[in-house]
Amino acid sequence: MLASRVFSLVGRRSISTSLCLRAHGHAGVVKAEDYTLPAYVDRRDVPLPEVAFVRDLSAQQQALKEKEKASWSALSVDEKVELYRIKFNETYAEMNKGTNEWKTILGGVFFFLGFTGIILIWQKHFMYGPIPHTFSEDWLSAQTKRMLDMRVNPVEGISAQWDFDKNEWKK
Amino acid sequence: MRRLLARRMKFHLLGAFLVSMTSAALYKFGVAEPRKRAYAEFYKKYDPMKDFETMKAAGVFECAPPK
């Protein structure tokens, strides 16, 4: 929706102008742009793409195409492979082959995680002020004692890890 | 290339079934059952009044001071 609004803002004239400029050099017929024509694509689920891979054949390849019109048993193996390569870019095996991209990605991820870590360390050292007094050892011990007195989480939590008879943490 | 979708779908349906069943079973027998047992054990020998008296003596109640 928004894209069409922008289109009307820019004005139909400016976008078609460039095509029209070129058209006037060719007796008024606009040459079809590449992106408007059917395209070749290497996809598993598209076994026969809309066009052959090689669009403009060399003289040698055109001769081969002529030979293709005759009996195929006359073609050598190399010629058959050449005909295949004219029609297709990659074989299914080549297309489906995995890459080593994951190593690059993993490396990049770790690198930036490390960089973030450096930033955090710098921040802790140079930027942040002292932590609240409620994190001191004394306060934490008093806090834990109060939690145990209140029997916080007595079934599976902190009070379950404390031995109330021996007054120590359970082993 | 033949039966591309069918092969892929079979593989993934089976895999999804196994993964979900396994994770459910692991959770049930790793987390849920031990938790149920822990609660049962705890409440077998639980005396709320004794617990209350201990907590009261420790001084955590505002409306029930230890004296």
PDB file of N, CA, C and O in Angstrom, chain A residues 118-164:
ATOM      1  N   ILE A 118      34.049  -7.739  25.734  1.00  0.00           N
ATOM      2  CA  ILE A 118      35.061  -6.715  26.045  1.00  0.00           C
ATOM      3  C   ILE A 118      34.391  -5.409  26.430  1.00  0.00           C
ATOM      4  O   ILE A 118      34.781  -4.729  27.385  1.00  0.00           O
ATOM      5  N   ILE A 119      33.354  -5.068  25.690  1.00  0.00           N
ATOM      6  CA  ILE A 119      32.637  -3.829  26.013  1.00  0.00           C
ATOM      7  C   ILE A 119      32.076  -3.889  27.428  1.00  0.00           C
ATOM      8  O   ILE A 119      32.184  -2.930  28.207  1.00  0.00           O
ATOM      9  N   LEU A 120      31.478  -5.044  27.783  1.00  0.00           N
ATOM     10  CA  LEU A 120      30.879  -5.173  29.114  1.00  0.00           C
ATOM     11  C   LEU A 120      31.936  -5.065  30.201  1.00  0.00           C
ATOM     12  O   LEU A 120      31.724  -4.407  31.229  1.00  0.00           O
ATOM     13  N   ILE A 121      33.093  -5.716  29.975  1.00  0.00           N
ATOM     14  CA  ILE A 121      34.159  -5.651  30.970  1.00  0.00           C
ATOM     15  C   ILE A 121      34.625  -4.202  31.143  1.00  0.00           C
ATOM     16  O   ILE A 121      34.823  -3.716  32.264  1.00  0.00           O
ATOM     17  N   TRP A 122      34.781  -3.512  30.021  1.00  0.00           N
ATOM     18  CA  TRP A 122      35.215  -2.115  30.083  1.00  0.00           C
ATOM     19  C   TRP A 122      34.216  -1.280  30.884  1.00  0.00           C
ATOM     20  O   TRP A 122      34.580  -0.463  31.728  1.00  0.00           O
ATOM     21  N   GLN A 123      32.919  -1.547  30.593  1.00  0.00           N
ATOM     22  CA  GLN A 123      31.877  -0.790  31.283  1.00  0.00           C
ATOM     23  C   GLN A 123      31.943  -1.015  32.785  1.00  0.00           C
ATOM     24  O   GLN A 123      31.870  -0.080  33.581  1.00  0.00           O
ATOM     25  N   LYS A 124      32.072  -2.296  33.177  1.00  0.00           N
ATOM     26  CA  LYS A 124      32.108  -2.620  34.600  1.00  0.00           C
ATOM     27  C   LYS A 124      33.298  -1.944  35.264  1.00  0.00           C
ATOM     28  O   LYS A 124      33.224  -1.435  36.377  1.00  0.00           O
ATOM     29  N   HIS A 125      34.427  -1.897  34.541  1.00  0.00           N
ATOM     30  CA  HIS A 125      35.634  -1.371  35.150  1.00  0.00           C
ATOM     31  C   HIS A 125      35.657   0.147  35.189  1.00  0.00           C
ATOM     32  O   HIS A 125      36.070   0.752  36.185  1.00  0.00           O
ATOM     33  N   PHE A 126      35.185   0.766  34.115  1.00  0.00           N
ATOM     34  CA  PHE A 126      35.380   2.210  33.994  1.00  0.00           C
ATOM     35  C   PHE A 126      34.116   3.029  34.198  1.00  0.00           C
ATOM     36  O   PHE A 126      34.197   4.221  34.446  1.00  0.00           O
ATOM     37  N   MET A 127      32.959   2.401  34.043  1.00  0.00           N
ATOM     38  CA  MET A 127      31.765   3.230  33.945  1.00  0.00           C
ATOM     39  C   MET A 127      30.835   3.092  35.140  1.00  0.00           C
ATOM     40  O   MET A 127      30.431   4.101  35.715  1.00  0.00           O
ATOM     41  N   TYR A 128      30.537   1.833  35.515  1.00  0.00           N
ATOM     42  CA  TYR A 128      29.521   1.653  36.545  1.00  0.00           C
ATOM     43  C   TYR A 128      30.029   2.056  37.923  1.00  0.00           C
ATOM     44  O   TYR A 128      31.202   1.893  38.240  1.00  0.00           O
ATOM     45  N   GLY A 129      29.113   2.535  38.787  1.00  0.00           N
ATOM     46  CA  GLY A 129      29.462   2.866  40.158  1.00  0.00           C
ATOM     47  C   GLY A 129      29.438   1.616  41.011  1.00  0.00           C
ATOM     48  O   GLY A 129      29.281   0.501  40.496  1.00  0.00           O
ATOM     49  N   PRO A 130      29.586   1.771  42.328  1.00  0.00           N
ATOM     50  CA  PRO A 130      29.582   0.604  43.222  1.00  0.00           C
ATOM     51  C   PRO A 130      28.211  -0.051  43.269  1.00  0.00           C
ATOM     52  O   PRO A 130      27.182   0.598  43.033  1.00  0.00           O
ATOM     53  N   ILE A 131      28.178  -1.364  43.562  1.00  0.00           N
ATOM     54  CA  ILE A 131      26.911  -2.096  43.651  1.00  0.00           C
ATOM     55  C   ILE A 131      26.243  -1.772  45.002  1.00  0.00           C
ATOM     56  O   ILE A 131      26.912  -1.299  45.925  1.00  0.00           O
ATOM     57  N   PRO A 132      24.941  -1.993  45.115  1.00  0.00           N
ATOM     58  CA  PRO A 132      24.234  -1.635  46.352  1.00  0.00           C
ATOM     59  C   PRO A 132      24.807  -2.348  47.572  1.00  0.00           C
ATOM     60  O   PRO A 132      25.352  -3.443  47.472  1.00  0.00           O
ATOM     61  N   HIS A 133      24.614  -1.746  48.761  1.00  0.00           N
ATOM     62  CA  HIS A 133      25.161  -2.317  49.997  1.00  0.00           C
ATOM     63  C   HIS A 133      24.474  -3.630  50.359  1.00  0.00           C
ATOM     64  O   HIS A 133      24.987  -4.401  51.180  1.00  0.00           O
ATOM     65  N   THR A 134      23.319  -3.869  49.767  1.00  0.00           N
ATOM     66  CA  THR A 134      22.593  -5.105  50.066  1.00  0.00           C
ATOM     67  C   THR A 134      23.252  -6.336  49.468  1.00  0.00           C
ATOM     68  O   THR A 134      22.763  -7.438  49.629  1.00  0.00           O
ATOM     69  N   PHE A 135      24.379  -6.148  48.755  1.00  0.00           N
ATOM     70  CA  PHE A 135      25.107  -7.302  48.237  1.00  0.00           C
ATOM     71  C   PHE A 135      26.316  -7.657  49.085  1.00  0.00           C
ATOM     72  O   PHE A 135      27.075  -8.556  48.744  1.00  0.00           O
ATOM     73  N   SER A 136      26.520  -6.950  50.180  1.00  0.00           N
ATOM     74  CA  SER A 136      27.674  -7.255  51.021  1.00  0.00           C
ATOM     75  C   SER A 136      27.473  -8.611  51.685  1.00  0.00           C
ATOM     76  O   SER A 136      26.357  -9.104  51.806  1.00  0.00           O
ATOM     77  N   GLU A 137      28.589  -9.201  52.156  1.00  0.00           N
ATOM     78  CA  GLU A 137      28.541 -10.541  52.753  1.00  0.00           C
ATOM     79  C   GLU A 137      27.589 -10.592  53.941  1.00  0.00           C
ATOM     80  O   GLU A 137      26.759 -11.507  54.061  1.00  0.00           O
ATOM     81  N   ASP A 138      27.713  -9.584  54.841  1.00  0.00           N
ATOM     82  CA  ASP A 138      26.884  -9.583  56.048  1.00  0.00           C
ATOM     83  C   ASP A 138      25.404  -9.531  55.689  1.00  0.00           C
ATOM     84  O   ASP A 138      24.588 -10.273  56.250  1.00  0.00           O
ATOM     85  N   TRP A 139      25.092  -8.618  54.796  1.00  0.00           N
ATOM     86  CA  TRP A 139      23.682  -8.472  54.433  1.00  0.00           C
ATOM     87  C   TRP A 139      23.153  -9.761  53.815  1.00  0.00           C
ATOM     88  O   TRP A 139      22.056 -10.218  54.146  1.00  0.00           O
ATOM     89  N   LEU A 140      23.956 -10.391  52.924  1.00  0.00           N
ATOM     90  CA  LEU A 140      23.496 -11.618  52.255  1.00  0.00           C
ATOM     91  C   LEU A 140      23.285 -12.741  53.266  1.00  0.00           C
ATOM     92  O   LEU A 140      22.324 -13.513  53.177  1.00  0.00           O
ATOM     93  N   SER A 141      24.183 -12.838  54.259  1.00  0.00           N
ATOM     94  CA  SER A 141      24.007 -13.898  55.267  1.00  0.00           C
ATOM     95  C   SER A 141      22.744 -13.665  56.072  1.00  0.00           C
ATOM     96  O   SER A 141      21.959 -14.591  56.302  1.00  0.00           O
ATOM     97  N   ALA A 142      22.552 -12.402  56.498  1.00  0.00           N
ATOM     98  CA  ALA A 142      21.331 -12.100  57.261  1.00  0.00           C
ATOM     99  C   ALA A 142      20.095 -12.376  56.428  1.00  0.00           C
ATOM    100  O   ALA A 142      19.082 -12.895  56.910  1.00  0.00           O
ATOM    101  N   GLN A 143      20.192 -12.031  55.137  1.00  0.00           N
ATOM    102  CA  GLN A 143      19.066 -12.240  54.230  1.00  0.00           C
ATOM    103  C   GLN A 143      18.754 -13.725  54.084  1.00  0.00           C
ATOM    104  O   GLN A 143      17.589 -14.142  54.155  1.00  0.00           O
ATOM    105  N   THR A 144      19.802 -14.529  53.888  1.00  0.00           N
ATOM    106  CA  THR A 144      19.582 -15.975  53.733  1.00  0.00           C
ATOM    107  C   THR A 144      19.014 -16.565  55.013  1.00  0.00           C
ATOM    108  O   THR A 144      18.108 -17.406  54.978  1.00  0.00           O
ATOM    109  N   LYS A 145      19.530 -16.078  56.170  1.00  0.00           N
ATOM    110  CA  LYS A 145      19.021 -16.606  57.443  1.00  0.00           C
ATOM    111  C   LYS A 145      17.537 -16.316  57.587  1.00  0.00           C
ATOM    112  O   LYS A 145      16.751 -17.164  57.995  1.00  0.00           O
ATOM    113  N   ARG A 146      17.150 -15.112  57.190  1.00  0.00           N
ATOM    114  CA  ARG A 146      15.732 -14.743  57.289  1.00  0.00           C
ATOM    115  C   ARG A 146      14.885 -15.612  56.360  1.00  0.00           C
ATOM    116  O   ARG A 146      13.790 -16.053  56.735  1.00  0.00           O
ATOM    117  N   MET A 147      15.413 -15.882  55.154  1.00  0.00           N
ATOM    118  CA  MET A 147      14.682 -16.742  54.225  1.00  0.00           C
ATOM    119  C   MET A 147      14.490 -18.138  54.820  1.00  0.00           C
ATOM    120  O   MET A 147      13.417 -18.738  54.726  1.00  0.00           O
ATOM    121  N   LEU A 148      15.536 -18.655  55.457  1.00  0.00           N
ATOM    122  CA  LEU A 148      15.418 -19.995  56.058  1.00  0.00           C
ATOM    123  C   LEU A 148      14.458 -19.964  57.241  1.00  0.00           C
ATOM    124  O   LEU A 148      13.662 -20.888  57.435  1.00  0.00           O
ATOM    125  N   ASP A 149      14.489 -18.901  58.028  1.00  0.00           N
ATOM    126  CA  ASP A 149      13.565 -18.790  59.170  1.00  0.00           C
ATOM    127  C   ASP A 149      12.124 -18.792  58.690  1.00  0.00           C
ATOM    128  O   ASP A 149      11.245 -19.363  59.335  1.00  0.00           O
ATOM    129  N   MET A 150      11.904 -18.123  57.545  1.00  0.00           N
ATOM    130  CA  MET A 150      10.544 -18.054  56.996  1.00  0.00           C
ATOM    131  C   MET A 150      10.145 -19.332  56.292  1.00  0.00           C
ATOM    132  O   MET A 150       9.002 -19.473  55.870  1.00  0.00           O
ATOM    133  N   ARG A 151      11.098 -20.265  56.158  1.00  0.00           N
ATOM    134  CA  ARG A 151      10.870 -21.523  55.432  1.00  0.00           C
ATOM    135  C   ARG A 151      10.467 -21.252  53.979  1.00  0.00           C
ATOM    136  O   ARG A 151       9.468 -21.772  53.482  1.00  0.00           O
ATOM    137  N   VAL A 152      11.252 -20.415  53.307  1.00  0.00           N
ATOM    138  CA  VAL A 152      11.006 -20.153  51.891  1.00  0.00           C
ATOM    139  C   VAL A 152      11.258 -21.423  51.086  1.00  0.00           C
ATOM    140  O   VAL A 152      12.276 -22.082  51.260  1.00  0.00           O
ATOM    141  N   ASN A 153      10.296 -21.792  50.210  1.00  0.00           N
ATOM    142  CA  ASN A 153      10.443 -22.955  49.312  1.00  0.00           C
ATOM    143  C   ASN A 153      10.911 -24.212  50.060  1.00  0.00           C
ATOM    144  O   ASN A 153      11.959 -24.766  49.773  1.00  0.00           O
ATOM    145  N   PRO A 154      10.119 -24.699  51.021  1.00  0.00           N
ATOM    146  CA  PRO A 154      10.608 -25.799  51.858  1.00  0.00           C
ATOM    147  C   PRO A 154      10.614 -27.155  51.175  1.00  0.00           C
ATOM    148  O   PRO A 154      11.236 -28.091  51.660  1.00  0.00           O
ATOM    149  N   VAL A 155       9.895 -27.297  50.040  1.00  0.00           N
ATOM    150  CA  VAL A 155       9.771 -28.622  49.426  1.00  0.00           C
ATOM    151  C   VAL A 155      10.964 -28.931  48.533  1.00  0.00           C
ATOM    152  O   VAL A 155      11.627 -29.950  48.691  1.00  0.00           O
ATOM    153  N   GLU A 156      11.262 -28.034  47.587  1.00  0.00           N
ATOM    154  CA  GLU A 156      12.347 -28.324  46.646  1.00  0.00           C
ATOM    155  C   GLU A 156      13.382 -27.212  46.594  1.00  0.00           C
ATOM    156  O   GLU A 156      14.393 -27.349  45.929  1.00  0.00           O
ATOM    157  N   GLY A 157      13.140 -26.123  47.296  1.00  0.00           N
ATOM    158  CA  GLY A 157      13.976 -24.931  47.153  1.00  0.00           C
ATOM    159  C   GLY A 157      14.991 -24.802  48.261  1.00  0.00           C
ATOM    160  O   GLY A 157      15.542 -25.781  48.755  1.00  0.00           O
ATOM    161  N   ILE A 158      15.230 -23.534  48.654  1.00  0.00           N
ATOM    162  CA  ILE A 158      16.366 -23.240  49.516  1.00  0.00           C
ATOM    163  C   ILE A 158      16.230 -23.884  50.904  1.00  0.00           C
ATOM    164  O   ILE A 158      17.214 -24.413  51.443  1.00  0.00           O
ATOM    165  N   SER A 159      15.014 -23.849  51.474  1.00  0.00           N
ATOM    166  CA  SER A 159      14.854 -24.434  52.809  1.00  0.00           C
ATOM    167  C   SER A 159      14.972 -25.942  52.786  1.00  0.00           C
ATOM    168  O   SER A 159      15.207 -26.567  53.831  1.00  0.00           O
ATOM    169  N   ALA A 160      14.833 -26.537  51.612  1.00  0.00           N
ATOM    170  CA  ALA A 160      15.004 -27.985  51.513  1.00  0.00           C
ATOM    171  C   ALA A 160      16.481 -28.354  51.475  1.00  0.00           C
ATOM    172  O   ALA A 160      16.839 -29.507  51.712  1.00  0.00           O
ATOM    173  N   GLN A 161      17.352 -27.368  51.169  1.00  0.00           N
ATOM    174  CA  GLN A 161      18.792 -27.664  51.119  1.00  0.00           C
ATOM    175  C   GLN A 161      19.466 -27.445  52.476  1.00  0.00           C
ATOM    176  O   GLN A 161      20.649 -27.716  52.626  1.00  0.00           O
ATOM    177  N   TRP A 162      18.721 -26.920  53.442  1.00  0.00           N
ATOM    178  CA  TRP A 162      19.307 -26.604  54.750  1.00  0.00           C
ATOM    179  C   TRP A 162      18.884 -27.655  55.767  1.00  0.00           C
ATOM    180  O   TRP A 162      17.727 -28.019  55.841  1.00  0.00           O
ATOM    181  N   ASP A 163      19.852 -28.094  56.532  1.00  0.00           N
ATOM    182  CA  ASP A 163      19.567 -29.062  57.594  1.00  0.00           C
ATOM    183  C   ASP A 163      19.276 -28.279  58.871  1.00  0.00           C
ATOM    184  O   ASP A 163      20.189 -27.716  59.491  1.00  0.00           O
ATOM    185  N   PHE A 164      17.997 -28.224  59.279  1.00  0.00           N
ATOM    186  CA  PHE A 164      17.628 -27.375  60.417  1.00  0.00           C
ATOM    187  C   PHE A 164      18.105 -27.933  61.747  1.00  0.00           C
ATOM    188  O   PHE A 164      18.285 -27.210  62.718  1.00  0.00           O
TER     189      PHE A 164
END
